[in-house]
Amino acid sequence: MVVCEDEVSGGKTFHVVLTIDKGLNWESARQLFNDASAKVGQQGRAEGEGEEDGESGEVEEGEKGKEGRGKKRKQGQAEGGSGGKEKNDEGSPEKEGKDAKEGKEGKKETREAKEMRQWRERAARVNGFYVSQREWLGRKHYVLAILCAPSPAQKASVQIFRPRTSAANRPTPLVDFLDKYSKLPPSKLSSLQAIWDTEYEESATKVSRI
């Protein structure tokens, strides 16, 4: 829309109205939460299947080892003498105990697997919708928090999503976040939808920093 035009230079002054949609509606927020939950579950199932494959392989090798030791015992008994005794030593309780110890050591959880398991457990507890412990501008505010992927360079942190402004500019340390917000139980989410969408709609006409 042209507001005015300079008669000498011909320069025009325009009036422009911008509508910026930076908020996050309830449907999108629930989808983000569901996707994060599904990701945690998929990683847990994938690691569980890997552990089962490893255990089945170890069991199979153990059975083969027992079968081999049984054959060696029979050979030692048939041959007799010192030679048989040496072969029988291979199937002795000491040898079996050593094999069992090596099997347990092979099942020990690696550092990377342990860290990922701990992250999954924490994500299952942390991911969800929260309410501020204190009021701001006369009311409490609601957010969605998703635990960030584990990183050796930083402490545990969460990505915050708000109905008015969507994703925060940077992750927030988990400890600081939990000092200010309390997690909502699943039974409260049905009533949260109306509040969330109201704040989202207000973001189209009101500007605020939360």
Short mmCIF file of C-alpha atoms in Angstrom, two decimals:
data_model
loop_
_atom_site.label_atom_id
_atom_site.label_comp_id
_atom_site.label_asym_id
_atom_site.label_seq_id
_atom_site.Cartn_x
_atom_site.Cartn_y
_atom_site.Cartn_z
CA MET A 1 0.00 0.00 0.00
CA VAL A 2 1.43 3.37 -1.06
CA VAL A 3 1.08 6.00 1.66
CA CYS A 4 2.44 8.90 -0.37
CA GLU A 5 4.60 9.71 -3.39
CA ASP A 6 7.09 12.56 -3.71
CA GLU A 7 6.11 14.77 -6.63
CA VAL A 8 9.69 15.83 -7.44
CA SER A 9 11.66 12.60 -7.07
CA GLY A 10 8.83 10.14 -7.56
CA GLY A 11 9.88 8.25 -4.43
CA LYS A 12 7.13 6.26 -2.80
CA THR A 13 6.45 5.53 0.87
CA PHE A 14 4.86 2.14 1.50
CA HIS A 15 2.88 0.83 4.45
CA VAL A 16 3.63 -2.88 5.04
CA VAL A 17 1.98 -5.21 7.56
CA LEU A 18 3.91 -8.35 8.52
CA THR A 19 2.32 -11.37 10.15
CA ILE A 20 4.94 -13.59 11.78
CA ASP A 21 3.91 -17.03 12.99
CA LYS A 22 6.58 -18.10 15.45
CA GLY A 23 4.38 -19.82 18.01
CA LEU A 24 3.71 -23.50 18.54
CA ASN A 25 0.16 -24.83 18.61
CA TRP A 26 -0.97 -27.75 20.77
CA GLU A 27 -1.07 -30.29 17.95
CA SER A 28 2.54 -29.55 16.96
CA ALA A 29 3.67 -29.63 20.58
CA ARG A 30 2.12 -33.07 21.15
CA GLN A 31 3.74 -34.32 17.95
CA LEU A 32 7.16 -33.15 19.14
CA PHE A 33 6.64 -34.96 22.44
CA ASN A 34 5.44 -38.16 20.75
CA ASP A 35 8.39 -38.14 18.32
CA ALA A 36 10.87 -37.70 21.18
CA SER A 37 9.26 -40.55 23.14
CA ALA A 38 9.31 -42.81 20.09
CA LYS A 39 12.98 -42.05 19.49
CA VAL A 40 13.88 -43.03 23.06
CA GLY A 41 11.87 -46.25 22.73
CA GLN A 42 13.45 -47.21 19.40
CA GLN A 43 16.98 -46.75 20.73
CA GLY A 44 16.13 -48.88 23.76
CA ARG A 45 14.71 -51.70 21.61
CA ALA A 46 17.70 -51.59 19.23
CA GLU A 47 20.19 -51.91 22.08
CA GLY A 48 18.11 -54.66 23.69
CA GLU A 49 18.14 -56.69 20.47
CA GLY A 50 21.91 -56.25 20.23
CA GLU A 51 22.36 -57.54 23.77
CA GLU A 52 20.14 -60.55 23.07
CA ASP A 53 22.14 -61.41 19.94
CA GLY A 54 25.37 -61.20 21.92
CA GLU A 55 24.02 -63.39 24.70
CA SER A 56 22.70 -66.03 22.27
CA GLY A 57 26.11 -66.13 20.58
CA GLU A 58 27.83 -66.60 23.91
CA VAL A 59 25.41 -69.39 24.88
CA GLU A 60 26.02 -71.14 21.58
CA GLU A 61 29.78 -70.88 21.98
CA GLY A 62 29.46 -72.13 25.56
CA GLU A 63 27.52 -75.20 24.45
CA LYS A 64 30.11 -75.94 21.78
CA GLY A 65 32.84 -75.57 24.37
CA LYS A 66 31.12 -78.00 26.73
CA GLU A 67 30.67 -80.51 23.93
CA GLY A 68 34.34 -80.23 22.99
CA ARG A 69 35.47 -80.65 26.59
CA GLY A 70 33.25 -83.74 26.94
CA LYS A 71 34.89 -85.33 23.91
CA LYS A 72 38.33 -84.58 25.27
CA ARG A 73 37.43 -86.22 28.58
CA LYS A 74 36.37 -89.40 26.78
CA GLN A 75 39.57 -89.42 24.73
CA GLY A 76 41.63 -88.97 27.88
CA GLN A 77 39.86 -91.84 29.65
CA ALA A 78 40.33 -94.15 26.65
CA GLU A 79 44.01 -93.39 26.24
CA GLY A 80 44.80 -93.52 29.99
CA GLY A 81 48.24 -92.83 31.43
CA SER A 82 49.91 -89.46 31.64
CA GLY A 83 48.74 -88.40 28.20
CA GLY A 84 45.11 -88.93 29.18
CA LYS A 85 45.63 -87.02 32.39
CA GLU A 86 46.95 -84.01 30.52
CA LYS A 87 43.95 -84.03 28.25
CA ASN A 88 41.57 -84.40 31.17
CA ASP A 89 43.04 -81.25 32.67
CA GLU A 90 41.50 -79.30 29.83
CA GLY A 91 38.03 -80.19 31.11
CA SER A 92 38.85 -79.63 34.76
CA PRO A 93 36.72 -77.43 37.11
CA GLU A 94 39.53 -74.86 37.12
CA LYS A 95 39.37 -74.55 33.34
CA GLU A 96 35.56 -74.29 33.38
CA GLY A 97 35.72 -71.62 36.08
CA LYS A 98 38.14 -69.62 33.96
CA ASP A 99 35.86 -69.88 30.94
CA ALA A 100 32.89 -68.72 33.02
CA LYS A 101 34.86 -65.73 34.28
CA GLU A 102 35.84 -64.74 30.75
CA GLY A 103 32.19 -65.03 29.71
CA LYS A 104 31.08 -62.63 32.46
CA GLU A 105 33.75 -60.12 31.48
CA GLY A 106 32.51 -60.26 27.88
CA LYS A 107 29.00 -59.30 29.05
CA LYS A 108 30.17 -56.18 30.87
CA GLU A 109 28.46 -53.01 29.63
CA THR A 110 30.68 -50.68 27.63
CA ARG A 111 31.02 -47.07 28.72
CA GLU A 112 29.18 -45.78 25.64
CA ALA A 113 26.32 -48.24 26.12
CA LYS A 114 26.03 -47.32 29.79
CA GLU A 115 25.90 -43.58 29.04
CA MET A 116 23.25 -44.12 26.36
CA ARG A 117 21.16 -46.29 28.69
CA GLN A 118 21.35 -43.64 31.42
CA TRP A 119 20.34 -40.95 28.91
CA ARG A 120 17.32 -42.99 27.79
CA GLU A 121 16.20 -43.49 31.38
CA ARG A 122 16.61 -39.78 32.13
CA ALA A 123 14.82 -38.75 28.92
CA ALA A 124 11.86 -40.96 29.83
CA ARG A 125 11.60 -39.14 33.15
CA VAL A 126 12.29 -35.60 31.89
CA ASN A 127 10.48 -35.30 28.54
CA GLY A 128 7.03 -33.79 28.95
CA PHE A 129 4.96 -30.69 29.70
CA TYR A 130 5.75 -28.41 32.64
CA VAL A 131 4.21 -25.49 34.53
CA SER A 132 6.16 -22.61 36.04
CA GLN A 133 6.45 -22.69 39.82
CA ARG A 134 5.97 -18.92 40.01
CA GLU A 135 3.57 -16.58 38.30
CA TRP A 136 4.75 -14.05 35.76
CA LEU A 137 2.49 -11.16 34.66
CA GLY A 138 -0.24 -12.50 36.90
CA ARG A 139 -0.31 -16.12 35.72
CA LYS A 140 1.70 -19.30 35.42
CA HIS A 141 3.14 -20.45 32.12
CA TYR A 142 3.45 -23.81 30.41
CA VAL A 143 6.24 -25.29 28.34
CA LEU A 144 7.30 -28.50 26.64
CA ALA A 145 10.78 -29.77 27.57
CA ILE A 146 12.80 -32.34 25.59
CA LEU A 147 16.10 -33.67 26.92
CA CYS A 148 18.96 -32.87 24.55
CA ALA A 149 21.18 -35.62 23.17
CA PRO A 150 24.10 -36.53 25.46
CA SER A 151 27.27 -34.54 24.89
CA PRO A 152 30.62 -34.82 26.70
CA ALA A 153 31.14 -31.09 26.21
CA GLN A 154 28.16 -29.97 28.29
CA LYS A 155 26.00 -31.02 31.21
CA ALA A 156 22.49 -32.38 30.82
CA SER A 157 20.20 -29.78 29.24
CA VAL A 158 16.72 -29.47 27.78
CA GLN A 159 15.27 -27.78 24.72
CA ILE A 160 12.26 -25.70 25.75
CA PHE A 161 9.22 -25.05 23.54
CA ARG A 162 6.62 -22.38 24.40
CA PRO A 163 3.20 -21.79 22.82
CA ARG A 164 3.98 -18.12 22.17
CA THR A 165 7.52 -18.34 20.83
CA SER A 166 8.12 -22.03 19.97
CA ALA A 167 11.71 -23.26 20.50
CA ALA A 168 14.04 -21.32 22.78
CA ASN A 169 17.19 -19.86 21.25
CA ARG A 170 19.47 -22.19 23.21
CA PRO A 171 19.19 -25.24 25.49
CA THR A 172 18.72 -24.70 29.23
CA PRO A 173 20.71 -26.64 31.85
CA LEU A 174 18.46 -29.31 33.32
CA VAL A 175 19.24 -28.35 36.92
CA ASP A 176 18.25 -24.71 36.33
CA PHE A 177 15.10 -25.73 34.49
CA LEU A 178 13.87 -28.03 37.27
CA ASP A 179 14.34 -25.20 39.79
CA LYS A 180 11.74 -23.15 37.93
CA TYR A 181 9.27 -25.69 36.51
CA SER A 182 7.29 -28.69 37.72
CA LYS A 183 6.28 -31.58 35.48
CA LEU A 184 2.58 -32.09 34.79
CA PRO A 185 1.10 -35.60 35.19
CA PRO A 186 -0.63 -37.13 32.12
CA SER A 187 -4.04 -36.56 33.78
CA LYS A 188 -3.54 -32.77 33.48
CA LEU A 189 -2.78 -32.70 29.74
CA SER A 190 -6.43 -32.66 28.65
CA SER A 191 -7.03 -29.38 30.47
CA LEU A 192 -3.69 -27.99 29.29
CA GLN A 193 -4.73 -28.04 25.63
CA ALA A 194 -7.14 -25.11 25.98
CA ILE A 195 -4.60 -23.02 27.91
CA TRP A 196 -1.82 -23.80 25.43
CA ASP A 197 -3.89 -22.91 22.36
CA THR A 198 -5.10 -19.69 24.02
CA GLU A 199 -1.54 -18.52 24.52
CA TYR A 200 -0.68 -19.56 20.99
CA GLU A 201 -3.55 -17.51 19.54
CA GLU A 202 -2.58 -14.50 21.66
CA SER A 203 0.93 -14.60 20.19
CA ALA A 204 -0.55 -13.44 16.85
CA THR A 205 -1.49 -10.05 18.32
CA LYS A 206 0.67 -9.69 21.44
CA VAL A 207 4.41 -9.56 21.84
CA SER A 208 5.98 -10.89 25.03
CA ARG A 209 9.23 -12.31 26.36
CA ILE A 210 8.85 -15.21 28.77
#
